[in-house]
């Protein structure tokens, strides 16, 4: 069931993706009033396919705050990944190197879990509520004008958090004065598929090949998620199911008898590859979190986890503000969040540039890639660095929210 949307709240949250829903969950548990506005309908939000890897810190937040029942029941814990290159496979053992692991659990499932918890708690959540304008962010009572159920409404809050993605209103409202953006567009995309076939691996495979990058992931023991590098102007209609499976098989090939299992493809899509960061992530009483502030290429599995880190940090700061009046965490939010964001941007860039084939047929660059992959496979120090970044840094603010 849905609940009435009040005209006033302490924290207004725009966007019911994982960032907005998790922030609302964390604050509601600590007695901070929130309203979540989402411009899409509930079925769309619950079916929106995105990331599927949860870092150790993201798992810790969900478990510590009572949001992990679905993850622990249906998620697939992974203790490593496999790097494939030059016809060989090399496993990176996460627990042995860092004592940490990751979880395969689709973003759609995280979102559904958090929606259910919010509605069960009676916390306001409005779907098909489009934010039209945000005003008064430099004062003490910012307002969101939004359209819902055919009428316009105004929501007054003490703080507004925009978790509404790259194209949302939150970042557009931020004043241009003092705002800086950084962007890198990569010269390739991913062709991704969902297939009704049991995964051909126990852990994710990241493959470097002369034909281009490929990734073997999964959504469940019965459903595989796979990607292969394609040019950015790729016409999806030119990729038949047979062509996709044949291309994947060649890129995953290693010396030995390993074979890629195939099955019915139920979904296809093209994902562009880019990096984006906006600074700062706060102006007055408006804060940015998740994709509203940053985008990473999916090679490093950081998008969802960065969003979780943003809102965990911000939630701890807001709880402190309402408990004691201490605003130091809010003042430090942007700087602290950006420190983690740039670390994740660098890791994602490193993984992307190390594994993808250059469209310029750069033989020198190709040999550098093989050298770096060989270094990771043969050096404990290099493997540890990859494992530490992949499984994620400690989650700031978690101790205050548990």
mmCIF file of C-alpha atoms in Angstrom:
data_model
loop_
_atom_site.group_PDB
_atom_site.id
_atom_site.type_symbol
_atom_site.label_atom_id
_atom_site.label_comp_id
_atom_site.label_asym_id
_atom_site.label_seq_id
_atom_site.Cartn_x
_atom_site.Cartn_y
_atom_site.Cartn_z
ATOM 1 C CA UNK A 1 0.000 0.000 0.000
ATOM 2 C CA UNK A 2 1.047 3.634 -0.470
ATOM 3 C CA UNK A 3 0.916 6.314 2.201
ATOM 4 C CA UNK A 4 -0.169 9.976 2.050
ATOM 5 C CA UNK A 5 2.524 12.457 1.048
ATOM 6 C CA UNK A 6 2.831 15.236 3.647
ATOM 7 C CA UNK A 7 3.452 18.859 2.715
ATOM 8 C CA UNK A 8 6.501 19.108 4.985
ATOM 9 C CA UNK A 9 9.334 16.793 5.964
ATOM 10 C CA UNK A 10 12.829 16.928 7.385
ATOM 11 C CA UNK A 11 14.617 15.381 4.384
ATOM 12 C CA UNK A 12 13.143 15.270 0.884
ATOM 13 C CA UNK A 13 14.669 12.654 -1.406
ATOM 14 C CA UNK A 14 14.278 12.797 -5.185
ATOM 15 C CA UNK A 15 14.676 9.403 -6.833
ATOM 16 C CA UNK A 16 13.714 5.873 -5.782
ATOM 17 C CA UNK A 17 16.742 4.064 -7.114
ATOM 18 C CA UNK A 18 19.108 2.310 -4.721
ATOM 19 C CA UNK A 19 20.641 5.598 -3.507
ATOM 20 C CA UNK A 20 17.361 7.316 -2.644
ATOM 21 C CA UNK A 21 15.712 4.235 -1.170
ATOM 22 C CA UNK A 22 18.734 3.299 0.934
ATOM 23 C CA UNK A 23 19.073 6.858 2.230
ATOM 24 C CA UNK A 24 15.394 6.879 3.152
ATOM 25 C CA UNK A 25 15.765 3.522 4.887
ATOM 26 C CA UNK A 26 18.813 4.586 6.895
ATOM 27 C CA UNK A 27 17.214 7.852 8.032
ATOM 28 C CA UNK A 28 13.815 6.349 8.830
ATOM 29 C CA UNK A 29 15.444 3.802 11.153
ATOM 30 C CA UNK A 30 16.993 6.688 13.100
ATOM 31 C CA UNK A 31 13.766 8.658 13.417
ATOM 32 C CA UNK A 32 14.443 11.238 10.715
ATOM 33 C CA UNK A 33 11.332 12.045 8.655
ATOM 34 C CA UNK A 34 11.736 11.574 4.899
ATOM 35 C CA UNK A 35 9.664 11.688 1.741
ATOM 36 C CA UNK A 36 10.839 9.911 -1.430
ATOM 37 C CA UNK A 37 9.588 11.181 -4.806
ATOM 38 C CA UNK A 38 10.096 9.053 -7.934
ATOM 39 C CA UNK A 39 9.033 10.186 -11.413
ATOM 40 C CA UNK A 40 8.655 6.637 -12.832
ATOM 41 C CA UNK A 41 6.008 4.084 -11.939
ATOM 42 C CA UNK A 42 6.744 1.215 -9.579
ATOM 43 C CA UNK A 43 6.917 -1.577 -12.201
ATOM 44 C CA UNK A 44 9.518 0.375 -14.182
ATOM 45 C CA UNK A 45 11.640 1.029 -11.099
ATOM 46 C CA UNK A 46 11.511 -2.605 -10.022
ATOM 47 C CA UNK A 47 12.504 -3.924 -13.460
ATOM 48 C CA UNK A 48 15.262 -1.405 -14.286
ATOM 49 C CA UNK A 49 18.359 -3.529 -15.007
ATOM 50 C CA UNK A 50 21.619 -2.191 -13.643
ATOM 51 C CA UNK A 51 24.565 -3.439 -11.589
ATOM 52 C CA UNK A 52 24.695 -6.804 -9.912
ATOM 53 C CA UNK A 53 27.820 -6.828 -7.702
ATOM 54 C CA UNK A 54 27.719 -5.674 -4.075
ATOM 55 C CA UNK A 55 30.959 -4.782 -2.305
ATOM 56 C CA UNK A 56 31.674 -6.018 1.199
ATOM 57 C CA UNK A 57 30.806 -2.591 2.617
ATOM 58 C CA UNK A 58 27.447 -2.491 0.847
ATOM 59 C CA UNK A 59 26.647 -5.936 2.225
ATOM 60 C CA UNK A 60 27.657 -4.724 5.689
ATOM 61 C CA UNK A 61 25.297 -1.728 5.491
ATOM 62 C CA UNK A 62 22.340 -3.841 4.386
ATOM 63 C CA UNK A 63 22.973 -6.425 7.106
ATOM 64 C CA UNK A 64 23.557 -3.894 9.879
ATOM 65 C CA UNK A 65 20.311 -2.046 9.101
ATOM 66 C CA UNK A 66 17.904 -4.950 8.590
ATOM 67 C CA UNK A 67 17.766 -4.812 4.787
ATOM 68 C CA UNK A 68 19.679 -7.977 3.908
ATOM 69 C CA UNK A 69 17.064 -10.747 4.131
ATOM 70 C CA UNK A 70 16.632 -11.016 0.358
ATOM 71 C CA UNK A 71 20.343 -10.691 -0.336
ATOM 72 C CA UNK A 72 21.268 -13.377 2.180
ATOM 73 C CA UNK A 73 18.552 -15.707 0.920
ATOM 74 C CA UNK A 74 19.088 -15.304 -2.831
ATOM 75 C CA UNK A 75 22.455 -13.622 -3.341
ATOM 76 C CA UNK A 76 25.525 -15.492 -4.540
ATOM 77 C CA UNK A 77 28.641 -14.804 -2.500
ATOM 78 C CA UNK A 78 31.796 -14.694 -4.608
ATOM 79 C CA UNK A 79 35.281 -14.978 -3.173
ATOM 80 C CA UNK A 80 37.169 -14.048 -6.317
ATOM 81 C CA UNK A 81 37.193 -13.301 -10.012
ATOM 82 C CA UNK A 82 38.972 -14.900 -12.943
ATOM 83 C CA UNK A 83 41.167 -12.991 -15.371
ATOM 84 C CA UNK A 84 41.580 -14.574 -18.805
ATOM 85 C CA UNK A 85 44.237 -13.497 -21.269
ATOM 86 C CA UNK A 86 46.708 -15.088 -23.686
ATOM 87 C CA UNK A 87 44.815 -18.405 -23.531
ATOM 88 C CA UNK A 88 45.170 -18.761 -19.749
ATOM 89 C CA UNK A 89 42.933 -18.299 -16.697
ATOM 90 C CA UNK A 90 44.134 -16.749 -13.426
ATOM 91 C CA UNK A 91 42.013 -16.537 -10.255
ATOM 92 C CA UNK A 92 42.186 -13.587 -7.836
ATOM 93 C CA UNK A 93 41.334 -14.927 -4.353
ATOM 94 C CA UNK A 94 39.654 -12.074 -2.444
ATOM 95 C CA UNK A 95 39.505 -13.539 1.106
ATOM 96 C CA UNK A 96 43.095 -14.763 0.952
ATOM 97 C CA UNK A 97 44.290 -11.323 -0.134
ATOM 98 C CA UNK A 98 41.943 -8.999 1.780
ATOM 99 C CA UNK A 99 39.636 -11.036 4.043
ATOM 100 C CA UNK A 100 36.682 -9.620 2.070
ATOM 101 C CA UNK A 101 34.293 -10.829 -0.633
ATOM 102 C CA UNK A 102 31.498 -9.592 -2.914
ATOM 103 C CA UNK A 103 27.906 -10.636 -3.543
ATOM 104 C CA UNK A 104 26.120 -11.145 -6.849
ATOM 105 C CA UNK A 105 22.678 -9.673 -6.188
ATOM 106 C CA UNK A 106 20.936 -7.638 -8.870
ATOM 107 C CA UNK A 107 20.129 -3.986 -8.322
ATOM 108 C CA UNK A 108 16.519 -4.751 -9.192
ATOM 109 C CA UNK A 109 16.361 -7.060 -6.173
ATOM 110 C CA UNK A 110 17.965 -4.478 -3.862
ATOM 111 C CA UNK A 111 15.416 -1.909 -5.023
ATOM 112 C CA UNK A 112 12.457 -4.263 -4.533
ATOM 113 C CA UNK A 113 13.673 -5.146 -1.037
ATOM 114 C CA UNK A 114 14.023 -1.481 -0.039
ATOM 115 C CA UNK A 115 10.640 -0.514 -1.503
ATOM 116 C CA UNK A 116 8.965 -3.302 0.485
ATOM 117 C CA UNK A 117 10.691 -2.226 3.700
ATOM 118 C CA UNK A 118 9.713 1.409 3.202
ATOM 119 C CA UNK A 119 6.080 0.660 2.511
ATOM 120 C CA UNK A 120 5.878 -1.777 5.429
ATOM 121 C CA UNK A 121 7.296 0.935 7.698
ATOM 122 C CA UNK A 122 4.644 3.421 6.554
ATOM 123 C CA UNK A 123 7.231 5.879 5.227
ATOM 124 C CA UNK A 124 6.022 8.176 2.405
ATOM 125 C CA UNK A 125 6.995 7.069 -1.110
ATOM 126 C CA UNK A 126 5.344 8.516 -4.216
ATOM 127 C CA UNK A 127 5.745 6.962 -7.656
ATOM 128 C CA UNK A 128 4.961 8.939 -10.818
ATOM 129 C CA UNK A 129 5.819 12.104 -8.892
ATOM 130 C CA UNK A 130 7.874 14.319 -11.199
ATOM 131 C CA UNK A 131 10.031 16.993 -9.581
ATOM 132 C CA UNK A 132 9.525 20.181 -11.606
ATOM 133 C CA UNK A 133 11.608 22.680 -9.636
ATOM 134 C CA UNK A 134 13.669 23.039 -6.478
ATOM 135 C CA UNK A 135 13.804 26.461 -4.841
ATOM 136 C CA UNK A 136 15.144 28.022 -1.670
ATOM 137 C CA UNK A 137 18.180 25.767 -1.325
ATOM 138 C CA UNK A 138 20.205 28.641 0.149
ATOM 139 C CA UNK A 139 17.606 29.249 2.842
ATOM 140 C CA UNK A 140 16.304 27.133 5.725
ATOM 141 C CA UNK A 141 13.210 25.705 4.020
ATOM 142 C CA UNK A 142 13.850 24.578 0.438
ATOM 143 C CA UNK A 143 10.825 23.537 -1.596
ATOM 144 C CA UNK A 144 10.219 20.962 -4.300
ATOM 145 C CA UNK A 145 7.423 21.637 -6.753
ATOM 146 C CA UNK A 146 6.255 18.343 -8.199
ATOM 147 C CA UNK A 147 3.464 16.843 -10.280
ATOM 148 C CA UNK A 148 1.604 13.804 -8.923
ATOM 149 C CA UNK A 149 -1.746 12.258 -9.848
ATOM 150 C CA UNK A 150 -2.549 15.053 -12.299
ATOM 151 C CA UNK A 151 -1.944 17.961 -9.933
ATOM 152 C CA UNK A 152 0.980 20.102 -8.819
ATOM 153 C CA UNK A 153 2.104 20.016 -5.181
ATOM 154 C CA UNK A 154 4.783 21.626 -3.038
ATOM 155 C CA UNK A 155 6.964 19.727 -0.573
ATOM 156 C CA UNK A 156 8.836 21.832 1.982
ATOM 157 C CA UNK A 157 11.889 20.279 3.621
ATOM 158 C CA UNK A 158 14.879 21.177 5.735
ATOM 159 C CA UNK A 159 17.237 19.363 3.356
ATOM 160 C CA UNK A 160 16.874 18.051 -0.193
ATOM 161 C CA UNK A 161 18.903 15.113 -1.518
ATOM 162 C CA UNK A 162 18.911 14.528 -5.266
ATOM 163 C CA UNK A 163 19.367 10.832 -6.035
ATOM 164 C CA UNK A 164 17.726 11.253 -9.424
ATOM 165 C CA UNK A 165 20.477 10.161 -11.782
ATOM 166 C CA UNK A 166 22.560 11.847 -14.446
ATOM 167 C CA UNK A 167 19.564 13.417 -16.221
ATOM 168 C CA UNK A 168 17.701 14.443 -13.061
ATOM 169 C CA UNK A 169 16.769 17.903 -11.902
ATOM 170 C CA UNK A 170 19.089 17.932 -8.880
ATOM 171 C CA UNK A 171 22.384 18.496 -10.676
ATOM 172 C CA UNK A 172 20.790 20.993 -13.077
ATOM 173 C CA UNK A 173 19.624 23.124 -10.160
ATOM 174 C CA UNK A 174 23.131 23.395 -8.723
ATOM 175 C CA UNK A 175 24.462 26.923 -9.506
ATOM 176 C CA UNK A 176 27.048 27.057 -12.285
ATOM 177 C CA UNK A 177 29.296 29.336 -10.248
ATOM 178 C CA UNK A 178 31.856 27.136 -8.528
ATOM 179 C CA UNK A 179 30.632 23.930 -10.198
ATOM 180 C CA UNK A 180 33.161 21.792 -12.081
ATOM 181 C CA UNK A 181 32.541 18.717 -14.176
ATOM 182 C CA UNK A 182 35.001 16.081 -15.391
ATOM 183 C CA UNK A 183 34.204 13.586 -18.136
ATOM 184 C CA UNK A 184 35.826 10.868 -20.218
ATOM 185 C CA UNK A 185 34.017 9.059 -23.033
ATOM 186 C CA UNK A 186 35.490 5.711 -24.052
ATOM 187 C CA UNK A 187 35.703 4.644 -27.713
ATOM 188 C CA UNK A 188 33.683 1.463 -27.198
ATOM 189 C CA UNK A 189 30.459 0.167 -25.657
ATOM 190 C CA UNK A 190 29.186 -3.069 -24.130
ATOM 191 C CA UNK A 191 26.637 -5.331 -25.756
ATOM 192 C CA UNK A 192 24.934 -6.994 -22.808
ATOM 193 C CA UNK A 193 22.607 -9.977 -22.722
ATOM 194 C CA UNK A 194 20.502 -11.902 -20.252
ATOM 195 C CA UNK A 195 20.163 -15.592 -21.101
ATOM 196 C CA UNK A 196 18.164 -18.452 -19.646
ATOM 197 C CA UNK A 197 21.144 -20.744 -19.193
ATOM 198 C CA UNK A 198 23.089 -21.810 -16.120
ATOM 199 C CA UNK A 199 26.365 -19.870 -15.796
ATOM 200 C CA UNK A 200 29.442 -21.536 -17.260
ATOM 201 C CA UNK A 201 31.520 -20.338 -14.285
ATOM 202 C CA UNK A 202 31.363 -20.163 -10.510
ATOM 203 C CA UNK A 203 32.768 -16.624 -10.367
ATOM 204 C CA UNK A 204 32.913 -13.693 -12.782
ATOM 205 C CA UNK A 205 35.277 -13.987 -15.751
ATOM 206 C CA UNK A 206 36.988 -10.871 -17.112
ATOM 207 C CA UNK A 207 38.486 -11.737 -20.501
ATOM 208 C CA UNK A 208 41.030 -9.827 -22.578
ATOM 209 C CA UNK A 209 41.326 -10.995 -26.180
ATOM 210 C CA UNK A 210 42.504 -9.623 -29.544
ATOM 211 C CA UNK A 211 38.817 -9.332 -30.544
ATOM 212 C CA UNK A 212 37.947 -7.255 -27.488
ATOM 213 C CA UNK A 213 36.811 -7.548 -23.904
ATOM 214 C CA UNK A 214 34.159 -9.975 -22.601
ATOM 215 C CA UNK A 215 32.590 -10.467 -19.171
ATOM 216 C CA UNK A 216 30.742 -13.520 -17.885
ATOM 217 C CA UNK A 217 28.477 -12.771 -14.923
ATOM 218 C CA UNK A 218 25.196 -14.177 -13.643
ATOM 219 C CA UNK A 219 21.911 -13.166 -12.061
ATOM 220 C CA UNK A 220 21.047 -16.530 -10.504
ATOM 221 C CA UNK A 221 22.026 -20.197 -10.776
ATOM 222 C CA UNK A 222 19.691 -20.377 -13.806
ATOM 223 C CA UNK A 223 20.299 -16.999 -15.510
ATOM 224 C CA UNK A 224 23.546 -15.746 -17.055
ATOM 225 C CA UNK A 225 24.538 -12.123 -17.669
ATOM 226 C CA UNK A 226 27.221 -11.604 -20.321
ATOM 227 C CA UNK A 227 28.827 -8.658 -22.092
ATOM 228 C CA UNK A 228 31.170 -8.140 -25.013
ATOM 229 C CA UNK A 229 32.980 -5.060 -26.256
ATOM 230 C CA UNK A 230 31.530 -3.460 -29.403
ATOM 231 C CA UNK A 231 32.011 -0.141 -31.227
ATOM 232 C CA UNK A 232 29.950 2.749 -29.786
ATOM 233 C CA UNK A 233 27.849 3.056 -32.975
ATOM 234 C CA UNK A 234 26.864 -0.628 -32.976
ATOM 235 C CA UNK A 235 23.479 -1.482 -34.475
ATOM 236 C CA UNK A 236 21.968 -4.115 -32.181
ATOM 237 C CA UNK A 237 19.965 -5.501 -35.106
ATOM 238 C CA UNK A 238 23.209 -6.669 -36.708
ATOM 239 C CA UNK A 239 23.956 -8.980 -33.767
ATOM 240 C CA UNK A 240 21.995 -12.194 -34.025
ATOM 241 C CA UNK A 241 21.920 -14.592 -31.088
ATOM 242 C CA UNK A 242 24.311 -16.920 -32.902
ATOM 243 C CA UNK A 243 26.765 -14.111 -33.617
ATOM 244 C CA UNK A 244 26.730 -13.057 -29.961
ATOM 245 C CA UNK A 245 27.375 -16.567 -28.645
ATOM 246 C CA UNK A 246 30.116 -17.205 -31.198
ATOM 247 C CA UNK A 247 31.833 -13.911 -30.354
ATOM 248 C CA UNK A 248 31.664 -14.606 -26.630
ATOM 249 C CA UNK A 249 33.017 -18.144 -27.045
ATOM 250 C CA UNK A 250 36.067 -16.899 -28.949
ATOM 251 C CA UNK A 251 36.844 -14.214 -26.382
ATOM 252 C CA UNK A 252 36.521 -16.555 -23.409
ATOM 253 C CA UNK A 253 38.535 -19.357 -25.064
ATOM 254 C CA UNK A 254 41.470 -20.764 -23.105
ATOM 255 C CA UNK A 255 43.780 -23.721 -23.555
ATOM 256 C CA UNK A 256 41.877 -26.751 -22.246
ATOM 257 C CA UNK A 257 38.372 -28.145 -22.449
ATOM 258 C CA UNK A 258 36.339 -25.261 -20.915
ATOM 259 C CA UNK A 259 33.200 -24.543 -22.942
ATOM 260 C CA UNK A 260 30.701 -21.687 -22.866
ATOM 261 C CA UNK A 261 27.127 -22.905 -22.339
ATOM 262 C CA UNK A 262 24.511 -21.214 -24.508
ATOM 263 C CA UNK A 263 20.764 -20.773 -24.235
ATOM 264 C CA UNK A 264 17.818 -18.524 -25.117
ATOM 265 C CA UNK A 265 18.694 -14.822 -24.972
ATOM 266 C CA UNK A 266 15.884 -12.926 -23.249
ATOM 267 C CA UNK A 267 17.281 -9.395 -23.302
ATOM 268 C CA UNK A 268 19.850 -7.398 -25.302
ATOM 269 C CA UNK A 269 21.142 -3.870 -24.853
ATOM 270 C CA UNK A 270 24.010 -1.501 -25.608
ATOM 271 C CA UNK A 271 25.744 0.277 -22.714
ATOM 272 C CA UNK A 272 27.971 3.282 -23.513
ATOM 273 C CA UNK A 273 31.176 3.589 -21.521
ATOM 274 C CA UNK A 274 32.048 6.839 -19.799
ATOM 275 C CA UNK A 275 33.259 8.431 -16.614
ATOM 276 C CA UNK A 276 31.739 11.582 -15.116
ATOM 277 C CA UNK A 277 32.149 13.527 -11.867
ATOM 278 C CA UNK A 278 30.653 16.818 -10.746
ATOM 279 C CA UNK A 279 32.087 18.877 -7.900
ATOM 280 C CA UNK A 280 30.991 19.923 -5.337
ATOM 281 C CA UNK A 281 28.165 17.597 -4.282
ATOM 282 C CA UNK A 282 26.456 20.182 -2.096
ATOM 283 C CA UNK A 283 25.084 23.688 -2.424
ATOM 284 C CA UNK A 284 23.238 25.148 0.538
ATOM 285 C CA UNK A 285 20.676 22.575 1.608
ATOM 286 C CA UNK A 286 20.791 20.570 -1.611
ATOM 287 C CA UNK A 287 22.984 17.455 -1.758
ATOM 288 C CA UNK A 288 23.780 15.141 -4.670
ATOM 289 C CA UNK A 289 24.266 11.390 -4.324
ATOM 290 C CA UNK A 290 24.771 8.447 -6.667
ATOM 291 C CA UNK A 291 24.523 8.902 -10.434
ATOM 292 C CA UNK A 292 23.384 12.492 -9.967
ATOM 293 C CA UNK A 293 27.009 13.243 -9.057
ATOM 294 C CA UNK A 294 29.110 10.591 -10.763
ATOM 295 C CA UNK A 295 29.179 7.872 -13.427
ATOM 296 C CA UNK A 296 31.767 5.083 -13.700
ATOM 297 C CA UNK A 297 32.266 2.535 -16.472
ATOM 298 C CA UNK A 298 30.838 -0.791 -15.279
ATOM 299 C CA UNK A 299 34.140 -2.674 -15.595
ATOM 300 C CA UNK A 300 34.991 -2.098 -11.933
ATOM 301 C CA UNK A 301 31.477 -2.853 -10.544
ATOM 302 C CA UNK A 302 31.423 0.462 -8.658
ATOM 303 C CA UNK A 303 28.245 2.347 -9.642
ATOM 304 C CA UNK A 304 25.748 0.938 -7.145
ATOM 305 C CA UNK A 305 28.410 0.680 -4.454
ATOM 306 C CA UNK A 306 29.460 4.314 -4.797
ATOM 307 C CA UNK A 307 25.817 5.307 -4.427
ATOM 308 C CA UNK A 308 25.564 3.223 -1.255
ATOM 309 C CA UNK A 309 28.739 4.822 0.117
ATOM 310 C CA UNK A 310 27.458 8.337 -0.651
ATOM 311 C CA UNK A 311 24.177 7.887 1.185
ATOM 312 C CA UNK A 312 25.687 6.005 4.124
ATOM 313 C CA UNK A 313 28.072 8.907 4.679
ATOM 314 C CA UNK A 314 25.304 11.466 4.227
ATOM 315 C CA UNK A 315 22.822 9.595 6.415
ATOM 316 C CA UNK A 316 25.326 9.481 9.286
ATOM 317 C CA UNK A 317 25.888 13.225 8.918
ATOM 318 C CA UNK A 318 22.142 13.979 8.914
ATOM 319 C CA UNK A 319 21.495 11.740 11.921
ATOM 320 C CA UNK A 320 24.258 13.576 13.807
ATOM 321 C CA UNK A 321 22.766 16.919 12.794
ATOM 322 C CA UNK A 322 19.328 15.987 14.135
ATOM 323 C CA UNK A 323 20.654 14.293 17.268
ATOM 324 C CA UNK A 324 22.999 17.036 18.432
ATOM 325 C CA UNK A 325 22.939 19.943 16.003
ATOM 326 C CA UNK A 326 26.432 19.033 14.783
ATOM 327 C CA UNK A 327 26.687 20.069 11.121
ATOM 328 C CA UNK A 328 30.353 19.184 10.640
ATOM 329 C CA UNK A 329 29.495 15.962 8.792
ATOM 330 C CA UNK A 330 27.253 17.834 6.359
ATOM 331 C CA UNK A 331 29.978 20.416 5.775
ATOM 332 C CA UNK A 332 32.517 17.667 5.068
ATOM 333 C CA UNK A 333 30.196 15.465 2.965
ATOM 334 C CA UNK A 334 31.283 16.572 -0.495
ATOM 335 C CA UNK A 335 35.015 16.405 0.202
ATOM 336 C CA UNK A 336 34.809 13.015 1.921
ATOM 337 C CA UNK A 337 32.547 11.477 -0.715
ATOM 338 C CA UNK A 338 34.692 12.748 -3.581
ATOM 339 C CA UNK A 339 37.811 11.184 -2.098
ATOM 340 C CA UNK A 340 36.213 7.751 -2.421
ATOM 341 C CA UNK A 341 34.630 8.579 -5.779
ATOM 342 C CA UNK A 342 37.940 9.480 -7.403
ATOM 343 C CA UNK A 343 39.532 6.292 -6.065
ATOM 344 C CA UNK A 344 36.709 4.302 -7.668
ATOM 345 C CA UNK A 345 36.968 6.319 -10.888
ATOM 346 C CA UNK A 346 40.672 5.490 -11.115
ATOM 347 C CA UNK A 347 40.098 1.784 -10.444
ATOM 348 C CA UNK A 348 37.306 1.617 -13.026
ATOM 349 C CA UNK A 349 39.472 3.449 -15.558
ATOM 350 C CA UNK A 350 42.373 1.070 -14.875
ATOM 351 C CA UNK A 351 40.223 -2.043 -15.310
ATOM 352 C CA UNK A 352 38.625 -0.625 -18.446
ATOM 353 C CA UNK A 353 41.852 0.426 -20.150
ATOM 354 C CA UNK A 354 43.622 -2.818 -19.163
ATOM 355 C CA UNK A 355 40.971 -5.161 -20.579
ATOM 356 C CA UNK A 356 39.511 -3.474 -23.671
ATOM 357 C CA UNK A 357 41.021 -3.608 -27.137
ATOM 358 C CA UNK A 358 41.902 -0.268 -28.688
ATOM 359 C CA UNK A 359 39.910 0.535 -31.849
ATOM 360 C CA UNK A 360 43.167 1.933 -33.298
ATOM 361 C CA UNK A 361 44.791 -1.524 -33.347
ATOM 362 C CA UNK A 362 47.482 -0.238 -31.016
ATOM 363 C CA UNK A 363 50.040 -3.075 -30.854
ATOM 364 C CA UNK A 364 52.151 -1.228 -28.287
ATOM 365 C CA UNK A 365 49.161 -0.676 -26.034
ATOM 366 C CA UNK A 366 48.133 -4.311 -26.444
ATOM 367 C CA UNK A 367 51.508 -5.479 -25.154
ATOM 368 C CA UNK A 368 51.264 -3.085 -22.208
ATOM 369 C CA UNK A 369 47.886 -4.603 -21.322
ATOM 370 C CA UNK A 370 49.295 -8.125 -21.373
ATOM 371 C CA UNK A 371 52.216 -7.029 -19.234
ATOM 372 C CA UNK A 372 49.892 -5.508 -16.623
ATOM 373 C CA UNK A 373 47.642 -8.573 -16.571
ATOM 374 C CA UNK A 374 50.661 -10.842 -16.195
ATOM 375 C CA UNK A 375 51.916 -8.665 -13.320
ATOM 376 C CA UNK A 376 48.586 -9.017 -11.492
ATOM 377 C CA UNK A 377 48.558 -12.772 -12.072
ATOM 378 C CA UNK A 378 52.124 -13.233 -10.799
ATOM 379 C CA UNK A 379 52.480 -10.602 -8.055
ATOM 380 C CA UNK A 380 50.706 -10.877 -4.706
ATOM 381 C CA UNK A 381 51.075 -7.130 -4.188
ATOM 382 C CA UNK A 382 49.432 -6.324 -7.519
ATOM 383 C CA UNK A 383 46.674 -8.896 -6.970
ATOM 384 C CA UNK A 384 46.037 -7.508 -3.483
ATOM 385 C CA UNK A 385 45.635 -3.993 -4.857
ATOM 386 C CA UNK A 386 43.054 -5.226 -7.371
ATOM 387 C CA UNK A 387 41.237 -7.282 -4.716
ATOM 388 C CA UNK A 388 41.184 -4.393 -2.233
ATOM 389 C CA UNK A 389 39.670 -2.000 -4.754
ATOM 390 C CA UNK A 390 37.230 -4.557 -6.189
ATOM 391 C CA UNK A 391 35.831 -5.665 -2.824
ATOM 392 C CA UNK A 392 35.650 -2.042 -1.716
ATOM 393 C CA UNK A 393 37.026 0.288 0.900
ATOM 394 C CA UNK A 394 35.507 0.469 4.419
ATOM 395 C CA UNK A 395 32.095 2.151 4.477
ATOM 396 C CA UNK A 396 32.205 5.531 6.285
ATOM 397 C CA UNK A 397 29.375 6.264 8.713
ATOM 398 C CA UNK A 398 28.230 2.676 9.161
ATOM 399 C CA UNK A 399 29.026 2.528 12.892
ATOM 400 C CA UNK A 400 26.647 5.439 13.568
ATOM 401 C CA UNK A 401 23.767 3.845 11.638
ATOM 402 C CA UNK A 402 23.867 0.215 12.812
#
